Tab-separated table of C-alpha atoms in Angstrom:
chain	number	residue	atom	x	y	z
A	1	UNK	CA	6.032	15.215	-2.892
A	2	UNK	CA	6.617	12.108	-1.846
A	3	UNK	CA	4.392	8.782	-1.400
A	4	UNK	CA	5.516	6.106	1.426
A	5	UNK	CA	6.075	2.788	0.462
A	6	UNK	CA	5.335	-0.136	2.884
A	7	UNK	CA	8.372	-2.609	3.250
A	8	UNK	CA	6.948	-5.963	3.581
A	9	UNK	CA	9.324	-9.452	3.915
A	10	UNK	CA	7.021	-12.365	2.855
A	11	UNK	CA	10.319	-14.422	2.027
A	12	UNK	CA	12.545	-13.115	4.595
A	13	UNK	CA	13.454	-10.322	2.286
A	14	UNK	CA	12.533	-6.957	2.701
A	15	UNK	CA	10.223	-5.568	-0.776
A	16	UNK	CA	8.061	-2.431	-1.297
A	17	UNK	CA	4.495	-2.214	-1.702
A	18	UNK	CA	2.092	0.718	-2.361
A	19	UNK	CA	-1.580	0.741	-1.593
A	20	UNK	CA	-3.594	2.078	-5.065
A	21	UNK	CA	-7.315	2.333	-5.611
A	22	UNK	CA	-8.609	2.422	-9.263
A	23	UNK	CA	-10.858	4.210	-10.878
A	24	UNK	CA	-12.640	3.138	-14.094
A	25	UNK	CA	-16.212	2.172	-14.894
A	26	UNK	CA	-17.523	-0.907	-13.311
A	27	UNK	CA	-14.872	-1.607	-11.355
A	28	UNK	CA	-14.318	-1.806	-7.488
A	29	UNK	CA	-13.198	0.820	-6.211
A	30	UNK	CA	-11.215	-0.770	-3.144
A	31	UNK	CA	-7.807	-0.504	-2.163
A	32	UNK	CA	-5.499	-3.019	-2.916
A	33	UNK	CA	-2.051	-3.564	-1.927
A	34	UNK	CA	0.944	-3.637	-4.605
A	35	UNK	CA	4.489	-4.838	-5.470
A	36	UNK	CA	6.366	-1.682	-6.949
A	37	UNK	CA	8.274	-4.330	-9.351
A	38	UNK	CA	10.713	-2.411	-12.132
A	39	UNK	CA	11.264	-5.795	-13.353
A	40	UNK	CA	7.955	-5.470	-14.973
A	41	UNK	CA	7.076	-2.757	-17.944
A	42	UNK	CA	3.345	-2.358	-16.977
A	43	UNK	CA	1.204	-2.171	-14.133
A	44	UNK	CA	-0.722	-5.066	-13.355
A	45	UNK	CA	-3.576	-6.208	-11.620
A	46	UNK	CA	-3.263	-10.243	-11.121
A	47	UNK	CA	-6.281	-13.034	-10.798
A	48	UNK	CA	-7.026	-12.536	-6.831
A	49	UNK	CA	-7.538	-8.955	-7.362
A	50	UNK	CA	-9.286	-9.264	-10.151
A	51	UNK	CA	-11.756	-11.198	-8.392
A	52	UNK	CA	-11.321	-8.580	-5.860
A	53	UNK	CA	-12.479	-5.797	-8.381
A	54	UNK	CA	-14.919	-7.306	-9.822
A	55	UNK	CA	-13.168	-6.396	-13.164
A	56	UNK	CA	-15.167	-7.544	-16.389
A	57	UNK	CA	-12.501	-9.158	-18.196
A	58	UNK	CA	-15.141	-10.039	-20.880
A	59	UNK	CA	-15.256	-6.684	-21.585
A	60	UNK	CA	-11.910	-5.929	-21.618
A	61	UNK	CA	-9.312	-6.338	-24.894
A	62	UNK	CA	-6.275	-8.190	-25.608
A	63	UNK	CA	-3.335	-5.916	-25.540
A	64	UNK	CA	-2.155	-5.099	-28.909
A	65	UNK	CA	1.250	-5.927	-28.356
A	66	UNK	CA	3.052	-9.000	-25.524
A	67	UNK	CA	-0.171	-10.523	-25.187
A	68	UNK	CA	1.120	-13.589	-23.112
A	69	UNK	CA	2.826	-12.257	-20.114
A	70	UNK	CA	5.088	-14.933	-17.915
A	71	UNK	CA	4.559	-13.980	-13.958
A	72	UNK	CA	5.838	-16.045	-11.221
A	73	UNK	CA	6.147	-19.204	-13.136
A	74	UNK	CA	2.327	-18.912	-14.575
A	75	UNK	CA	1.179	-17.875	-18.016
A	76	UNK	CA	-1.252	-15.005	-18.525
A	77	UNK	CA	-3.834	-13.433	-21.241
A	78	UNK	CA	-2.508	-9.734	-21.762
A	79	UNK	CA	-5.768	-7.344	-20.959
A	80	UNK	CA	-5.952	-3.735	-21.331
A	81	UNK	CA	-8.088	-1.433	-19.583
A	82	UNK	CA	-7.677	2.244	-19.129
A	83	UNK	CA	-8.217	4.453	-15.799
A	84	UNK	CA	-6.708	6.157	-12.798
A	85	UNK	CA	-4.740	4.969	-10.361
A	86	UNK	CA	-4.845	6.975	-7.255
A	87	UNK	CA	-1.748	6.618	-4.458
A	88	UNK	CA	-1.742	8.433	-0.852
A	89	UNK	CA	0.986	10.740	-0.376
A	90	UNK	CA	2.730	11.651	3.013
A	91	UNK	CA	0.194	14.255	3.666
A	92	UNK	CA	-2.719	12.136	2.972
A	93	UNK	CA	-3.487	13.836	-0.018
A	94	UNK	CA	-4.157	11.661	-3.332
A	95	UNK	CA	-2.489	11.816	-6.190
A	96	UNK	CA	-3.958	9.824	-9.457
A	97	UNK	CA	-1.974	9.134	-12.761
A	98	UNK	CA	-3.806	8.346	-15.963
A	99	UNK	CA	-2.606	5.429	-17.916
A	100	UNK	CA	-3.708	2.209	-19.342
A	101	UNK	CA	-3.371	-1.014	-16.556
A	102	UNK	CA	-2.717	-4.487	-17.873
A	103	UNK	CA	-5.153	-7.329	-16.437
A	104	UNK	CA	-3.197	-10.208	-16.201
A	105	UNK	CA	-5.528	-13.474	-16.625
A	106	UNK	CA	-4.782	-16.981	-16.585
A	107	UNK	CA	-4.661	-18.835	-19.903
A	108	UNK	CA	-4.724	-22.271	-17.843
A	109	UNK	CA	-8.576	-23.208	-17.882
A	110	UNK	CA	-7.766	-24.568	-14.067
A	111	UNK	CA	-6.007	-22.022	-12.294
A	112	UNK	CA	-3.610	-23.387	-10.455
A	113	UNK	CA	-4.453	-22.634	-6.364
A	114	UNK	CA	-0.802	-20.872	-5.874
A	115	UNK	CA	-1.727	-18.186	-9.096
A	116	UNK	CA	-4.174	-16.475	-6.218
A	117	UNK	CA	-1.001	-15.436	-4.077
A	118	UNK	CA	0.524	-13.349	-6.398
A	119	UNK	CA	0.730	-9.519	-6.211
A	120	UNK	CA	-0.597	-7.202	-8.609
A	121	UNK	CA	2.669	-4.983	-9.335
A	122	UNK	CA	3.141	-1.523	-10.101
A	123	UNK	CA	5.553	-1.229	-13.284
A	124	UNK	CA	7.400	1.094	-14.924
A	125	UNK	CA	5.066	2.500	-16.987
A	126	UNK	CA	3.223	3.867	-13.399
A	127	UNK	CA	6.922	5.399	-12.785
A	128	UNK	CA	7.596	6.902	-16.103
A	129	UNK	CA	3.544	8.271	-16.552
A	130	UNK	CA	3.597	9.361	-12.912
A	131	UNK	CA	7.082	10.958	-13.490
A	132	UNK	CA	8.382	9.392	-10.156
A	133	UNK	CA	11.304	8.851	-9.062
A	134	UNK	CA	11.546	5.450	-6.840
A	135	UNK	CA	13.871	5.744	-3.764
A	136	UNK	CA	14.074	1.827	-2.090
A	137	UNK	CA	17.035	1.342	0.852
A	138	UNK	CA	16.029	-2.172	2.298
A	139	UNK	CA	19.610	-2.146	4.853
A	140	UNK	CA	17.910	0.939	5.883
A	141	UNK	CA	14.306	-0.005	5.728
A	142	UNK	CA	13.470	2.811	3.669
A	143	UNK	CA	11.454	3.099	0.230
A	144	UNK	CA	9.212	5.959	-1.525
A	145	UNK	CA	8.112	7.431	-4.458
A	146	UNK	CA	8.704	10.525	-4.983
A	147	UNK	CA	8.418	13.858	-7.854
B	1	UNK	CA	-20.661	21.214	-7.635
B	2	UNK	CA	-18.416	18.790	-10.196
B	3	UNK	CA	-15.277	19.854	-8.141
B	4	UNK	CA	-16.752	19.679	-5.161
B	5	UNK	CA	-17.519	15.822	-6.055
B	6	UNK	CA	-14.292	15.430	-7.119
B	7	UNK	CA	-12.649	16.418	-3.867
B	8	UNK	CA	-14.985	14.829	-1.634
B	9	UNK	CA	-15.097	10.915	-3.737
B	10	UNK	CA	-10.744	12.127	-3.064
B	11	UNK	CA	-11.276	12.530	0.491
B	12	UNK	CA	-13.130	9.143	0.537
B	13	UNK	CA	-10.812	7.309	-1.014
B	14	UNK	CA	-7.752	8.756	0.779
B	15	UNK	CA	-9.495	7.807	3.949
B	16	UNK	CA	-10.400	4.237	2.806
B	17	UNK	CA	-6.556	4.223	1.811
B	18	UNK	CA	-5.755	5.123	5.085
B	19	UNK	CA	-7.456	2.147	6.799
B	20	UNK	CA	-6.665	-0.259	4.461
B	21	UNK	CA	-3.084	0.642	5.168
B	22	UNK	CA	-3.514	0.164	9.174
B	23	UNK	CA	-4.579	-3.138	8.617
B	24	UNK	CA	-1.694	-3.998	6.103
B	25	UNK	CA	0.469	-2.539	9.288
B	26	UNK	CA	-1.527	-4.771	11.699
B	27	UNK	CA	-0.978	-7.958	8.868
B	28	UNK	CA	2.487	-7.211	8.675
B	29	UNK	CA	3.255	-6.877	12.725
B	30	UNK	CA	1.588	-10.351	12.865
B	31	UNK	CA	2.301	-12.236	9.839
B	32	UNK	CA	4.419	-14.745	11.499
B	33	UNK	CA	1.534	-16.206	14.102
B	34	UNK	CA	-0.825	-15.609	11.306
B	35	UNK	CA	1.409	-17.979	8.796
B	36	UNK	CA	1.153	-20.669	11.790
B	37	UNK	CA	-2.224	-21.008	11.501
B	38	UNK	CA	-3.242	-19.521	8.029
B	39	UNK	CA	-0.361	-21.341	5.730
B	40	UNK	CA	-1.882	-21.073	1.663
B	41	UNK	CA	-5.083	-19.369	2.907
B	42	UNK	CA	-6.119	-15.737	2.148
B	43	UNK	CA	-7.882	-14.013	5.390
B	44	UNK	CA	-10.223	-11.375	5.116
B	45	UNK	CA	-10.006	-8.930	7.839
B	46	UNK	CA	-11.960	-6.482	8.954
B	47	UNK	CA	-10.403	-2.409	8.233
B	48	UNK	CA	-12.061	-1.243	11.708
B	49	UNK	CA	-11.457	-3.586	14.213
B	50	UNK	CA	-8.623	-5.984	12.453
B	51	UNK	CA	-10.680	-9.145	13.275
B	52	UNK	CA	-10.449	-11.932	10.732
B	53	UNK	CA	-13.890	-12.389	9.339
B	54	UNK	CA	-13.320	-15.511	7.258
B	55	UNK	CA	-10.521	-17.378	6.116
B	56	UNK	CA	-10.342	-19.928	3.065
B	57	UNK	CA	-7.634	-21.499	1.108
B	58	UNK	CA	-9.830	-20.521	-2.164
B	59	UNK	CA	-10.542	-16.687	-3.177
B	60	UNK	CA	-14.146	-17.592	-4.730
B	61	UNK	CA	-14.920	-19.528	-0.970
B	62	UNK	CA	-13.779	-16.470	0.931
B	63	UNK	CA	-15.941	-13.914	-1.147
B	64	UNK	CA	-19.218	-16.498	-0.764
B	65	UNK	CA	-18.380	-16.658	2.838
B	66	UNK	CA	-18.055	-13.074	2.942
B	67	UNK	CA	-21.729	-12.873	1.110
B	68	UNK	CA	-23.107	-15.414	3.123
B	69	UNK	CA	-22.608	-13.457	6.327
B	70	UNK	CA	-23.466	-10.567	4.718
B	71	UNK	CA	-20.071	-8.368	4.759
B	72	UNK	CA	-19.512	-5.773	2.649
B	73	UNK	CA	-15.972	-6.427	0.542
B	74	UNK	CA	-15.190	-2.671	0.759
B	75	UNK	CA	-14.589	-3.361	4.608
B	76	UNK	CA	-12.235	-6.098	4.519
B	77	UNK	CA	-8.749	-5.890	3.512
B	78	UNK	CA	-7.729	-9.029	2.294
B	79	UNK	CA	-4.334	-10.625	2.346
B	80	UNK	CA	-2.687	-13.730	1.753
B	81	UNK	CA	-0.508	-16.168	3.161
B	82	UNK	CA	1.554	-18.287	0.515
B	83	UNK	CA	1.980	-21.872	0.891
B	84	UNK	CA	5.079	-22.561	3.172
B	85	UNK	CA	8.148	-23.532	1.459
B	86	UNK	CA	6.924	-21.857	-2.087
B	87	UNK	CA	8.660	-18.141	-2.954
B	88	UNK	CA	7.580	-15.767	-5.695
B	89	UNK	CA	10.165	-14.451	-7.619
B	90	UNK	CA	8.177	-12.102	-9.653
């Protein structure tokens, strides 16, 4: 089974993105368009799609463990919440993996204007739950996940 | 009935997956003009038709502007266009 990856060059480089809808209680449940990142453990969902989502980070808890995360130069609160995250594979046919998604907000009162530009990121732990295997060629344009 | 809930909220969201991806294609084919005109903004465009329905260099502007004329988030893919000369290395 595999999942197609959309190869994106914001910076004249080419990098992989996913599109993944969540599913949990009270939150949005809208696309939204993600770096697959293995330079990060965890899923995360970043400030402009939390907006996005509508997610209650009031509700939400500190994670337990790495509570301050360091993303693109900015400093973040650690969150926790649990749910599905549901990917589109080649066949159009969903595919959701169960695991808990980090929320990734700001611990600058003022958020700095450029914090809104970055992507939420799929991790590792999306990989290793999912049991995927990520395939990424950018000199031949080509990038999926696959099991 | 439970499974048959299942599959259909599925079906929905594989189809709202679907267009949300067309108009990441349609972003991506014309990201270059767009970043002439749309440098440190975020658009909001629309998943049926691809027309940009607001623009704003602030997330919190772009969703009142979105409420103010009365257009549903779920049918807007939004994307954003970093400030020029300012990478992400994530």
């Amino acid at each position: 089974m595999k999942i197609p990856l959309r190869l994106r060059s914001p910076f004249g480089q080419l990098m992989p993105f996913a599109f993944i809808t969540i599913r949990t209680p009270r939150v949005r449940p809208i696309p939204i368009d993600v770096l697959v990142d293995t330079g990060s453990p965890w899923i995360a969902i970043t400030p402009r799609d939390i907006l996005r989502l509508n997610i209650p980070v009031k509700h939400l808890k500190k994670a337990a463990k790495h509570v301050t995360v360091s993303l693109g130069g900015f400093r973040f609160w650690r969150y926790e919440m649990g749910g599905t995250v549901y990917v589109k594979d080649e066949n159009g046919k969903t595919i959701g993996v169960k695991l808990p998604i980090s929320v990734l907000y700001p611990t600058a009162k003022k958020w700095p204007r450029a914090i809104k530009h970055i992507w939420s990121i799929l991790g590792n732990d999306y990989l290793t739950v999912g049991k995927f295997h990520l395939h990424f060629s950018p000199s031949e344009q080509i990038a999926y996940l696959e099991k | 009935m439970e499974k048959a809930n299942v599959r259909a909220t599925e079906k929905e969201a594989a189809e709202l997956l679907l267009k949300f991806e067309e108009s990441e294609k349609w972003f991506s084919e014309h990201y270059e003009e767009l970043r002439e005109s749309y440098a440190n903004k975020m658009l909001a465009i629309n998943i049926e038709d691809k027309k940009i329905v607001s623009a704003s260099s602030e997330i919190e502007e772009l969703f009142r502007d979105l409420n103010s004329k009365n257009v549903d988030v779920n049918s807007v893919y939004i994307a954003t266009i970093p400030p020029k000369g300012i990478a992400f290395i994530l």
